[in-house]
Short mmCIF file of C-alpha atoms and ligand atoms in Angstrom, two decimals:
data_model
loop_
_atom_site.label_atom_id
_atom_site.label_comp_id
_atom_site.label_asym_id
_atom_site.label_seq_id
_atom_site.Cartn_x
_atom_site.Cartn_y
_atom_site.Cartn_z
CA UNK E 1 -31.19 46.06 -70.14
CA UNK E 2 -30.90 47.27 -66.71
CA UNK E 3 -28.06 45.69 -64.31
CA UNK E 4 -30.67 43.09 -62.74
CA UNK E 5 -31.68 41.40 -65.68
CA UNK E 6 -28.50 41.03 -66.91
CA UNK E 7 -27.18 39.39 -63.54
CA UNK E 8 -30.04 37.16 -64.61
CA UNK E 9 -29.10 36.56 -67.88
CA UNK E 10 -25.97 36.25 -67.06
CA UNK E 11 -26.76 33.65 -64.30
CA UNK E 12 -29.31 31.42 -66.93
CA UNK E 13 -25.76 31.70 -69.39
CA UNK E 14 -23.51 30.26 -66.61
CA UNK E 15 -26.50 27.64 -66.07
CA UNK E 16 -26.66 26.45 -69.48
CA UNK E 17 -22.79 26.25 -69.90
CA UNK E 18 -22.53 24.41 -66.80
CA UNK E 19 -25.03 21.45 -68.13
CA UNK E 20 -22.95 21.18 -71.17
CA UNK E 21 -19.05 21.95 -69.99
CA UNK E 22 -20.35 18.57 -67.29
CA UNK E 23 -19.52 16.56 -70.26
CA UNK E 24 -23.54 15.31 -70.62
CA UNK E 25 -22.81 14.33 -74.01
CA UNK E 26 -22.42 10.88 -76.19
CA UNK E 27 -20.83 10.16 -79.04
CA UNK E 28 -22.42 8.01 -81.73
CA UNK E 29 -21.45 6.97 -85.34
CA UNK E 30 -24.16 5.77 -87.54
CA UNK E 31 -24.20 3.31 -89.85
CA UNK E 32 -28.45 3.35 -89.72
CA UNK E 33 -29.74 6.61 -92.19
CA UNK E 34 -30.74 9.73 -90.43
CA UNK E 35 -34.08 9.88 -90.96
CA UNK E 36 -34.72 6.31 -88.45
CA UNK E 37 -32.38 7.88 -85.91
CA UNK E 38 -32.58 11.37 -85.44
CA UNK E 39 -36.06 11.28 -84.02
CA UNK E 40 -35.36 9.06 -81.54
CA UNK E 41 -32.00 10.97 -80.50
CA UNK E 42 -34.06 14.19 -80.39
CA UNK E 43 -36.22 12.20 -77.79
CA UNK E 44 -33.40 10.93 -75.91
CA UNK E 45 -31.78 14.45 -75.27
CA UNK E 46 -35.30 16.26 -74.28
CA UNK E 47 -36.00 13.44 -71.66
CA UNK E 48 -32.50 12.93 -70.30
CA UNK E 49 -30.60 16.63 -71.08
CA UNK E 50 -27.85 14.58 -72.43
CA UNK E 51 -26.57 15.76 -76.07
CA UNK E 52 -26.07 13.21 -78.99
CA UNK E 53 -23.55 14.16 -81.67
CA UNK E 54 -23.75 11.57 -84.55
CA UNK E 55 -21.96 11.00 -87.64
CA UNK E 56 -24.05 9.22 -90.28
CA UNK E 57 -21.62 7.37 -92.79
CA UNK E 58 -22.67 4.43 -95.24
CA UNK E 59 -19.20 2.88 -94.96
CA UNK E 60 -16.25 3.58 -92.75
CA UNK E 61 -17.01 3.76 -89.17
CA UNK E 62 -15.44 0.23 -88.29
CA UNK E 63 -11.93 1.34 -90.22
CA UNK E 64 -12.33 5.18 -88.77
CA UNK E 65 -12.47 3.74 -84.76
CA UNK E 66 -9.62 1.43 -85.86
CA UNK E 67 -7.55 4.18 -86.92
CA UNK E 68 -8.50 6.60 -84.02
CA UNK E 69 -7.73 4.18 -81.58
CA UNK E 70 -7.97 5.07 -78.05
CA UNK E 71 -8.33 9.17 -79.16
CA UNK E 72 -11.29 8.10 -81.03
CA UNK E 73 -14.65 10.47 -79.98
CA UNK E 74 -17.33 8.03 -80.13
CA UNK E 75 -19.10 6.46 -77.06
CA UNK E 76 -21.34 4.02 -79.88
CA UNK E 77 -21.54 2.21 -82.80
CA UNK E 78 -24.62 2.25 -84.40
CA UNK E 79 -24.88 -0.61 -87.46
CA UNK E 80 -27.89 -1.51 -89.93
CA UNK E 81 -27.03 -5.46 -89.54
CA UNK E 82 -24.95 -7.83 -87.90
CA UNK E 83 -22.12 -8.28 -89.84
CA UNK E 84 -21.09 -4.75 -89.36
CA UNK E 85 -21.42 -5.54 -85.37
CA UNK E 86 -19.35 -8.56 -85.92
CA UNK E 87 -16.22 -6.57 -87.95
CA UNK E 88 -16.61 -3.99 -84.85
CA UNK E 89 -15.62 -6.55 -82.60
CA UNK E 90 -12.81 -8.41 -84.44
CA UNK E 91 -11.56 -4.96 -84.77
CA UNK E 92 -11.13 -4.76 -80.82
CA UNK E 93 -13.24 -1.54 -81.15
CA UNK E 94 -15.94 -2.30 -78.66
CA UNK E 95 -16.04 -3.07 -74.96
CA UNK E 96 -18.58 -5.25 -72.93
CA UNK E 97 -21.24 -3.57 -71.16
CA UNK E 98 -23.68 -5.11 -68.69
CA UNK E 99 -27.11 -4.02 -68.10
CA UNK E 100 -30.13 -5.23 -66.58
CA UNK E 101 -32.14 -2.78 -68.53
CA UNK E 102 -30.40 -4.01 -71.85
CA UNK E 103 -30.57 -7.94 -70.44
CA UNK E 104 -34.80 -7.41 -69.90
CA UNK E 105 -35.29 -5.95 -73.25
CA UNK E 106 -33.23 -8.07 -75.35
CA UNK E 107 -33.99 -11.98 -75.95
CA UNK E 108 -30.75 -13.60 -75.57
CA UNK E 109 -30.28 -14.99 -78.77
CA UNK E 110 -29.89 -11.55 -79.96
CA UNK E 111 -27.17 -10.10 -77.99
CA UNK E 112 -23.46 -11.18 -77.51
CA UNK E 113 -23.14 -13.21 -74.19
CA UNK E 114 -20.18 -10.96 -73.12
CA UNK E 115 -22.21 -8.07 -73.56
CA UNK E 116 -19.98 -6.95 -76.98
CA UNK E 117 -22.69 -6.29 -79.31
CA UNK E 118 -26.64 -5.59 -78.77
CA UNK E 119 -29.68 -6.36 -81.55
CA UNK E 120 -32.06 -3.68 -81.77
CA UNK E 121 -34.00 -4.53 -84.51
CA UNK E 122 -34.98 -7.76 -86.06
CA UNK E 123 -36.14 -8.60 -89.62
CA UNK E 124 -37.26 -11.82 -91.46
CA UNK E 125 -35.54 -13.23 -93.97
CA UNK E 126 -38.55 -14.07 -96.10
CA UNK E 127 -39.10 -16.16 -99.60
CA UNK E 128 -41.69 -14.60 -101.75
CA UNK E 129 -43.14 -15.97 -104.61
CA UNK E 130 -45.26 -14.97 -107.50
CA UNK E 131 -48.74 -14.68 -106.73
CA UNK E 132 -49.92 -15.26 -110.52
CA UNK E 133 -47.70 -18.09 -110.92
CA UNK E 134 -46.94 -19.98 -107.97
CA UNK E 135 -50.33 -21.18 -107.29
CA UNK E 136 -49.14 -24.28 -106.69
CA UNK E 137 -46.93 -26.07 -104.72
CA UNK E 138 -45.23 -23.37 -102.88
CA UNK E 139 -42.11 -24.02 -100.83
CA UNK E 140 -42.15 -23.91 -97.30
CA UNK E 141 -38.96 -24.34 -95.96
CA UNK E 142 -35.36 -22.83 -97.64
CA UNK E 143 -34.37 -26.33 -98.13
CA UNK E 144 -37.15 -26.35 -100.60
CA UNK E 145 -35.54 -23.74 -103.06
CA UNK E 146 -32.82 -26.57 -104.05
CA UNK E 147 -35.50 -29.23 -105.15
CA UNK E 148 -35.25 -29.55 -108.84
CA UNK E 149 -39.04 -28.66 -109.04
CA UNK E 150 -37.96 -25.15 -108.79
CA UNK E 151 -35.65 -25.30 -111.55
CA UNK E 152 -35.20 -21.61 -113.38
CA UNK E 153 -37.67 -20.36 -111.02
CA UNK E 154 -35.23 -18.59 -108.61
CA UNK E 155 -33.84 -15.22 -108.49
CA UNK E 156 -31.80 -14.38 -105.19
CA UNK E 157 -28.76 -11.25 -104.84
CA UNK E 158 -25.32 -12.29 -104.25
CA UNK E 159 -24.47 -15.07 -102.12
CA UNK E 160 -21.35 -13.15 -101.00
CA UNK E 161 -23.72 -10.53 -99.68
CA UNK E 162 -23.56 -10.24 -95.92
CA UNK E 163 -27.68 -11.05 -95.67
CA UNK E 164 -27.13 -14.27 -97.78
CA UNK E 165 -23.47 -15.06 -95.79
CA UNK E 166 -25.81 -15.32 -93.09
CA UNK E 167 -28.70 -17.44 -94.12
CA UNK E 168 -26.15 -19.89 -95.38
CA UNK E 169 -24.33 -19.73 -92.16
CA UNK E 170 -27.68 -20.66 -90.30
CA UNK E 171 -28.13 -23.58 -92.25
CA UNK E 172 -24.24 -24.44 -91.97
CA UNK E 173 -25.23 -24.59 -87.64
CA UNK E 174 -28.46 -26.23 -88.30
CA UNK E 175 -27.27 -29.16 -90.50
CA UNK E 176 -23.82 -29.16 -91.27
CA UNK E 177 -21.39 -27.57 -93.78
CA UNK E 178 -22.11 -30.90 -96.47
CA UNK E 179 -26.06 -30.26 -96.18
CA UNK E 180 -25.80 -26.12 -96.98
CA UNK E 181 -23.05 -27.02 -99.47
CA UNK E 182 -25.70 -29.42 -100.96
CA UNK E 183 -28.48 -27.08 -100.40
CA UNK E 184 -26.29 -24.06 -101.63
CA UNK E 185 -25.48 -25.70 -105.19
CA UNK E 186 -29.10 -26.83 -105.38
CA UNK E 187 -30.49 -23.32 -104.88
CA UNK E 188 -27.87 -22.42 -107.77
CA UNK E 189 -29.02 -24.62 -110.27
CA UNK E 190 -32.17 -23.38 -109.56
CA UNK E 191 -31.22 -19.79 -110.30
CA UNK E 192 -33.08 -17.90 -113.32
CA UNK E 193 -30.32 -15.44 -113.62
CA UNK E 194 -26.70 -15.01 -112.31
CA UNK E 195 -27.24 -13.65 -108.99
CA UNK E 196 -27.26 -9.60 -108.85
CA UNK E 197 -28.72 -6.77 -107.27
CA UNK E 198 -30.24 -6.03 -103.77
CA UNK E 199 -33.30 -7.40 -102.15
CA UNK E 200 -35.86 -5.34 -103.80
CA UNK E 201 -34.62 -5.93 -106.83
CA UNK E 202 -35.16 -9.52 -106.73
CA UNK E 203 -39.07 -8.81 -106.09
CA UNK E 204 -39.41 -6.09 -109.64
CA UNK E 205 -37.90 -9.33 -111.30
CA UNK E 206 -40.49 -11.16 -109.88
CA UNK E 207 -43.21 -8.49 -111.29
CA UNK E 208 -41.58 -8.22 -114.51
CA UNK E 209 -41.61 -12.04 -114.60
CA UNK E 210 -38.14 -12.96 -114.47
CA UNK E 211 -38.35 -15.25 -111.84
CA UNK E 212 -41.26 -16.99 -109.44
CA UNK E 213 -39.27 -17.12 -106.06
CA UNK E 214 -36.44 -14.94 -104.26
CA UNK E 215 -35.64 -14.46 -101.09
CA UNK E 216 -35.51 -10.66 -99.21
CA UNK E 217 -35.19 -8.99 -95.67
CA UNK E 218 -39.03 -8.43 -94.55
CA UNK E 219 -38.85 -4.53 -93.97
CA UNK E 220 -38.18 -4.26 -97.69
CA UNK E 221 -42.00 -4.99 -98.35
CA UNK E 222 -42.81 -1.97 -95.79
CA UNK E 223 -40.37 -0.10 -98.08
CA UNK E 224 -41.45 -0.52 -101.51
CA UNK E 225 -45.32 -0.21 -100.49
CA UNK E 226 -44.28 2.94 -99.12
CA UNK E 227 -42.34 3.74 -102.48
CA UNK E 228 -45.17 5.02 -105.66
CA UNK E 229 -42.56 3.20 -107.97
CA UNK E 230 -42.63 0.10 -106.46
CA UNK E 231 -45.86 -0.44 -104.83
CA UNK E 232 -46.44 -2.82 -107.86
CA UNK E 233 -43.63 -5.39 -107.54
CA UNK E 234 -44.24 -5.88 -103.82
CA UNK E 235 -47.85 -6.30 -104.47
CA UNK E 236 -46.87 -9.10 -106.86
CA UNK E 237 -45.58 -11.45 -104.35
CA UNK E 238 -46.73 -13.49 -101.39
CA UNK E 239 -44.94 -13.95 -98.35
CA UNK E 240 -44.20 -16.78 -96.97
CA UNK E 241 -42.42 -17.39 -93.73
CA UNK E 242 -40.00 -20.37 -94.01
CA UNK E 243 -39.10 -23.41 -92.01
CA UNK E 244 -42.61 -23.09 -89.42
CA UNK E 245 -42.98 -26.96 -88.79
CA UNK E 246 -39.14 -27.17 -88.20
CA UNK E 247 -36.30 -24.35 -86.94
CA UNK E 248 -38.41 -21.01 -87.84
CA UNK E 249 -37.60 -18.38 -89.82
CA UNK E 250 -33.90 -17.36 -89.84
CA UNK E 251 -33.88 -13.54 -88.27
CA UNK E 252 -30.99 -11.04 -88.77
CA UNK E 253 -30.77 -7.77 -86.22
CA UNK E 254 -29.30 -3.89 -86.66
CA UNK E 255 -27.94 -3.01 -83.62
CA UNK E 256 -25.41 -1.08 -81.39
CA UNK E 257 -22.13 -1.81 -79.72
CA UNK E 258 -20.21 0.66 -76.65
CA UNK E 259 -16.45 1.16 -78.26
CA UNK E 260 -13.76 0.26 -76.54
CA UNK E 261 -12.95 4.05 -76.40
CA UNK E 262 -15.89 5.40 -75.11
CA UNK E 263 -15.25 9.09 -73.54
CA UNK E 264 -18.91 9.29 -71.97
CA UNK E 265 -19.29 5.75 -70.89
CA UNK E 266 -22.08 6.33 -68.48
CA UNK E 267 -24.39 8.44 -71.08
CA UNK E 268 -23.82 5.72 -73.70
CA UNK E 269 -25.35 3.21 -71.89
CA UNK E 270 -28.24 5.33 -70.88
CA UNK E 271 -28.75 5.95 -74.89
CA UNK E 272 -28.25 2.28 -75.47
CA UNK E 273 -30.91 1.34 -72.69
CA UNK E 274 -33.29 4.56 -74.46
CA UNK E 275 -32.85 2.37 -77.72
CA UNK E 276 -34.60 -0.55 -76.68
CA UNK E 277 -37.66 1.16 -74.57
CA UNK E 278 -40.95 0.76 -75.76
CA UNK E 279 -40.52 4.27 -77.18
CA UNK E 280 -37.56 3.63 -79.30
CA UNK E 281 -38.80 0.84 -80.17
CA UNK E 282 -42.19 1.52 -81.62
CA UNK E 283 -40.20 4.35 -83.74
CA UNK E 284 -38.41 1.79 -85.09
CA UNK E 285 -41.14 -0.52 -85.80
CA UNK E 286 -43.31 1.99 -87.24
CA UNK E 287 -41.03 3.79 -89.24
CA UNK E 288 -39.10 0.99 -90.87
CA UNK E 289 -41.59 -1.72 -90.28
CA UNK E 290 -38.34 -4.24 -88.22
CA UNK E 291 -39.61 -6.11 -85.67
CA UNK E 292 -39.02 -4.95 -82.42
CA UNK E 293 -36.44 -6.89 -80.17
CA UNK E 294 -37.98 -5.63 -77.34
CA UNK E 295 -40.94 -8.38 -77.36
CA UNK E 296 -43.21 -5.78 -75.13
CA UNK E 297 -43.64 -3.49 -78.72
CA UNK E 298 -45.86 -4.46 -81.15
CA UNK E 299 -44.64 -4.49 -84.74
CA UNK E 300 -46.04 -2.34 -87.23
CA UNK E 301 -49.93 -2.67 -88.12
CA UNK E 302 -48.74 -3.76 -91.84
CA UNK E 303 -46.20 -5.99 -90.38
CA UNK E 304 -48.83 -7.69 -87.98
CA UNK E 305 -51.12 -8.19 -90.83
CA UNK E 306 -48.54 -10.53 -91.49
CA UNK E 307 -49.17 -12.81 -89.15
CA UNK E 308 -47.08 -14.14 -86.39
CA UNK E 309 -44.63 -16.73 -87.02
CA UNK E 310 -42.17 -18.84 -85.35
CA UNK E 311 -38.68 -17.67 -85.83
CA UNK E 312 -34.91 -19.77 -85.35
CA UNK E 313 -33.90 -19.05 -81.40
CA UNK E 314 -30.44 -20.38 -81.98
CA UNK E 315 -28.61 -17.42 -80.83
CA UNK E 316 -26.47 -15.16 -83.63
CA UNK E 317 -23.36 -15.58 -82.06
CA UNK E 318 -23.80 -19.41 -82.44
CA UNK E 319 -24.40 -18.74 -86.37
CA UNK E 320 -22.03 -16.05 -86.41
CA UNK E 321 -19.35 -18.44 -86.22
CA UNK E 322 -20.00 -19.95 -89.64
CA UNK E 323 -20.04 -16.87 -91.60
CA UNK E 324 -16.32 -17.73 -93.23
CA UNK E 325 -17.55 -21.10 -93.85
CA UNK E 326 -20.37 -19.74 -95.45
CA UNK E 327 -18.54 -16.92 -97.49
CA UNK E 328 -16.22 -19.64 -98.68
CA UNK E 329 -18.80 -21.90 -100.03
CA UNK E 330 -20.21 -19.69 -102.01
CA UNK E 331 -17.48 -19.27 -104.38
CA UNK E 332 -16.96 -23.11 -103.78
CA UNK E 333 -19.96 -24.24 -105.60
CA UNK E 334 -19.63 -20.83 -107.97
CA UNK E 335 -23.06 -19.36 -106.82
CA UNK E 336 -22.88 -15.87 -108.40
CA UNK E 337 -21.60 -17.07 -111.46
FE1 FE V 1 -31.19 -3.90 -95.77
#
């Protein structure tokens, strides 16, 4: 290497450091899996220069920014549903952030009002039923799964579970904590087996004819038609999209909150703008069949085939607020056991 070229060199080194000793970096732990997120980080960073580091944990992150406190590394918090969100905040690990960008892109009944918390992704919470044996007489509504009619018929996961907690807690706003505890109890007595397992499980009891009617997260049919094993049990149920002629269907969101921390304030918000383009957003849809919050993305051509629907506007924080109610009634009226 003669002494020019290594000037050169030396002068595209100093360039490169420069970019990165600037601090163009964010932060981000993950509750959502790799393989959703990494893509659209990789995008992120070749459009804006900015680096993402992310740590990908199932369980933790909430805690782990508790316990780093003001030290703590991460710009985001990235969470697969809302309850996560939720914890963040009573944690005092986030920080409000207002942004036109974020304000356009996201209805308002899926982000905080103070700017704490953003939805990125929305999913259906669906009933199914059997489509050899619930010819007839269908419900329509989730009111309808604690009519006697359906008696035995019913298989649902935990009503502790955080995807339940919330359904409950929609109906709790809707029509009052004695209504859901009456609906609640109903549903139970209607149950074909003590409540266990996750959403897709529900559905292969449904194809192995344990039960006629559960009730699952939407982007769990993209998932087990994806999945050789359980292509079957998804194609043995129809969907149906509860509560059309009243409220609409009860939605729950993943999403992303700036911590209260935040070292590279700036570049977080440009990441959590990024997440709700039409880009992002399409990744999303397409890869994990959600619907997109940003209502300028289609969904998914399998999740279109669905049909559209109408789906409950009253905003999450508004339902948020009876998740403790709901959580407690569930053990009042003994649901999982
Ligand atoms: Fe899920």
């Amino acid at each position: 290497m003669n002494i020019r070229s290594t000037a050169a060199a030396l002068i595209l080194c100093l360039g490169a450091v420069s970019t990165v000793s600037a601090a163009e970096s964010v932060n981000v732990y993950s509750y959502r899996q790799p393989f959703l997120i990494e893509p659209i980080i990789e995008s992120f960073t070749k459009q804006t220069g900015i680096e993402v580091n992310t740590v990908f944990a199932k369980k933790g992150l909430v805690e782990r920014l508790k316990s780093e406190g003001k030290n703590s590394p991460a710009d985001l918090l990235l969470t697969s549903n809302f309850s996560n969100l939720q914890a963040a905040v009573a944690a005092d690990v986030t920080q409000p952030v207002s942004s036109e960008i974020l304000e356009a892109n996201i209805p308002s009944e899926f982000r905080a009002p103070d700017g704490m918390w953003f939805g990125l992704t929305n999913r259906a919470r669906l009933i199914v039923v059997s489509k050899d044996r619930m010819t007839q007489a269908r419900p329509t509504r989730y009111e309808d799964l604690a009519n006697p009619v359906y008696k035995g018929k019913i298989c649902t996961r935990s009503a502790k579970h955080s995807y339940m907690v919330a359904l409950t807690a929609s109906v709790i706003a809707h029509s009052g904590s004695d209504t859901a505890r009456d609906w609640l109890s109903g549903m139970k007595e209607n149950l074909a087996r003590k409540p266990q397992g996750n959403d897709r499980a529900q559905v292969k009891a449904i194809s192995e004819g344990e039960c006629d009617i559960a009730i699952i997260n939407s982007y769990y049919m993209g998932a087990m038609l994806a999945d050789k094993e359980q292509t079957a049990w998804a194609n043995s149920v129809d969907l149906i999209f509860p509560n059309q002629a009243d409220r609409g269907t009860h939605m729950n969101i993943s999403g992303v909150a700036l911590t209260k921390s935040a070292p590279n304030k700036d570049n977080a918000i440009k990441l959590m703008e990024f997440l709700t383009s039409a880009e992002a957003q399409q990744h999303y849809a397409d890869v994990n069949h959600e619907y997109p919050v940003n209502q300028s993305v289609k969904p998914s051509a399998l999740v279109q085939s669905w049909g559209e629907f109408t789906y409950d506007t009253l905003s999450l924080e508004q339902i948020a607020k009876f998740r403790n109610d709901a959580s407690r009634m569930a053990d009042e009226v003994n649901y999982d056991n």
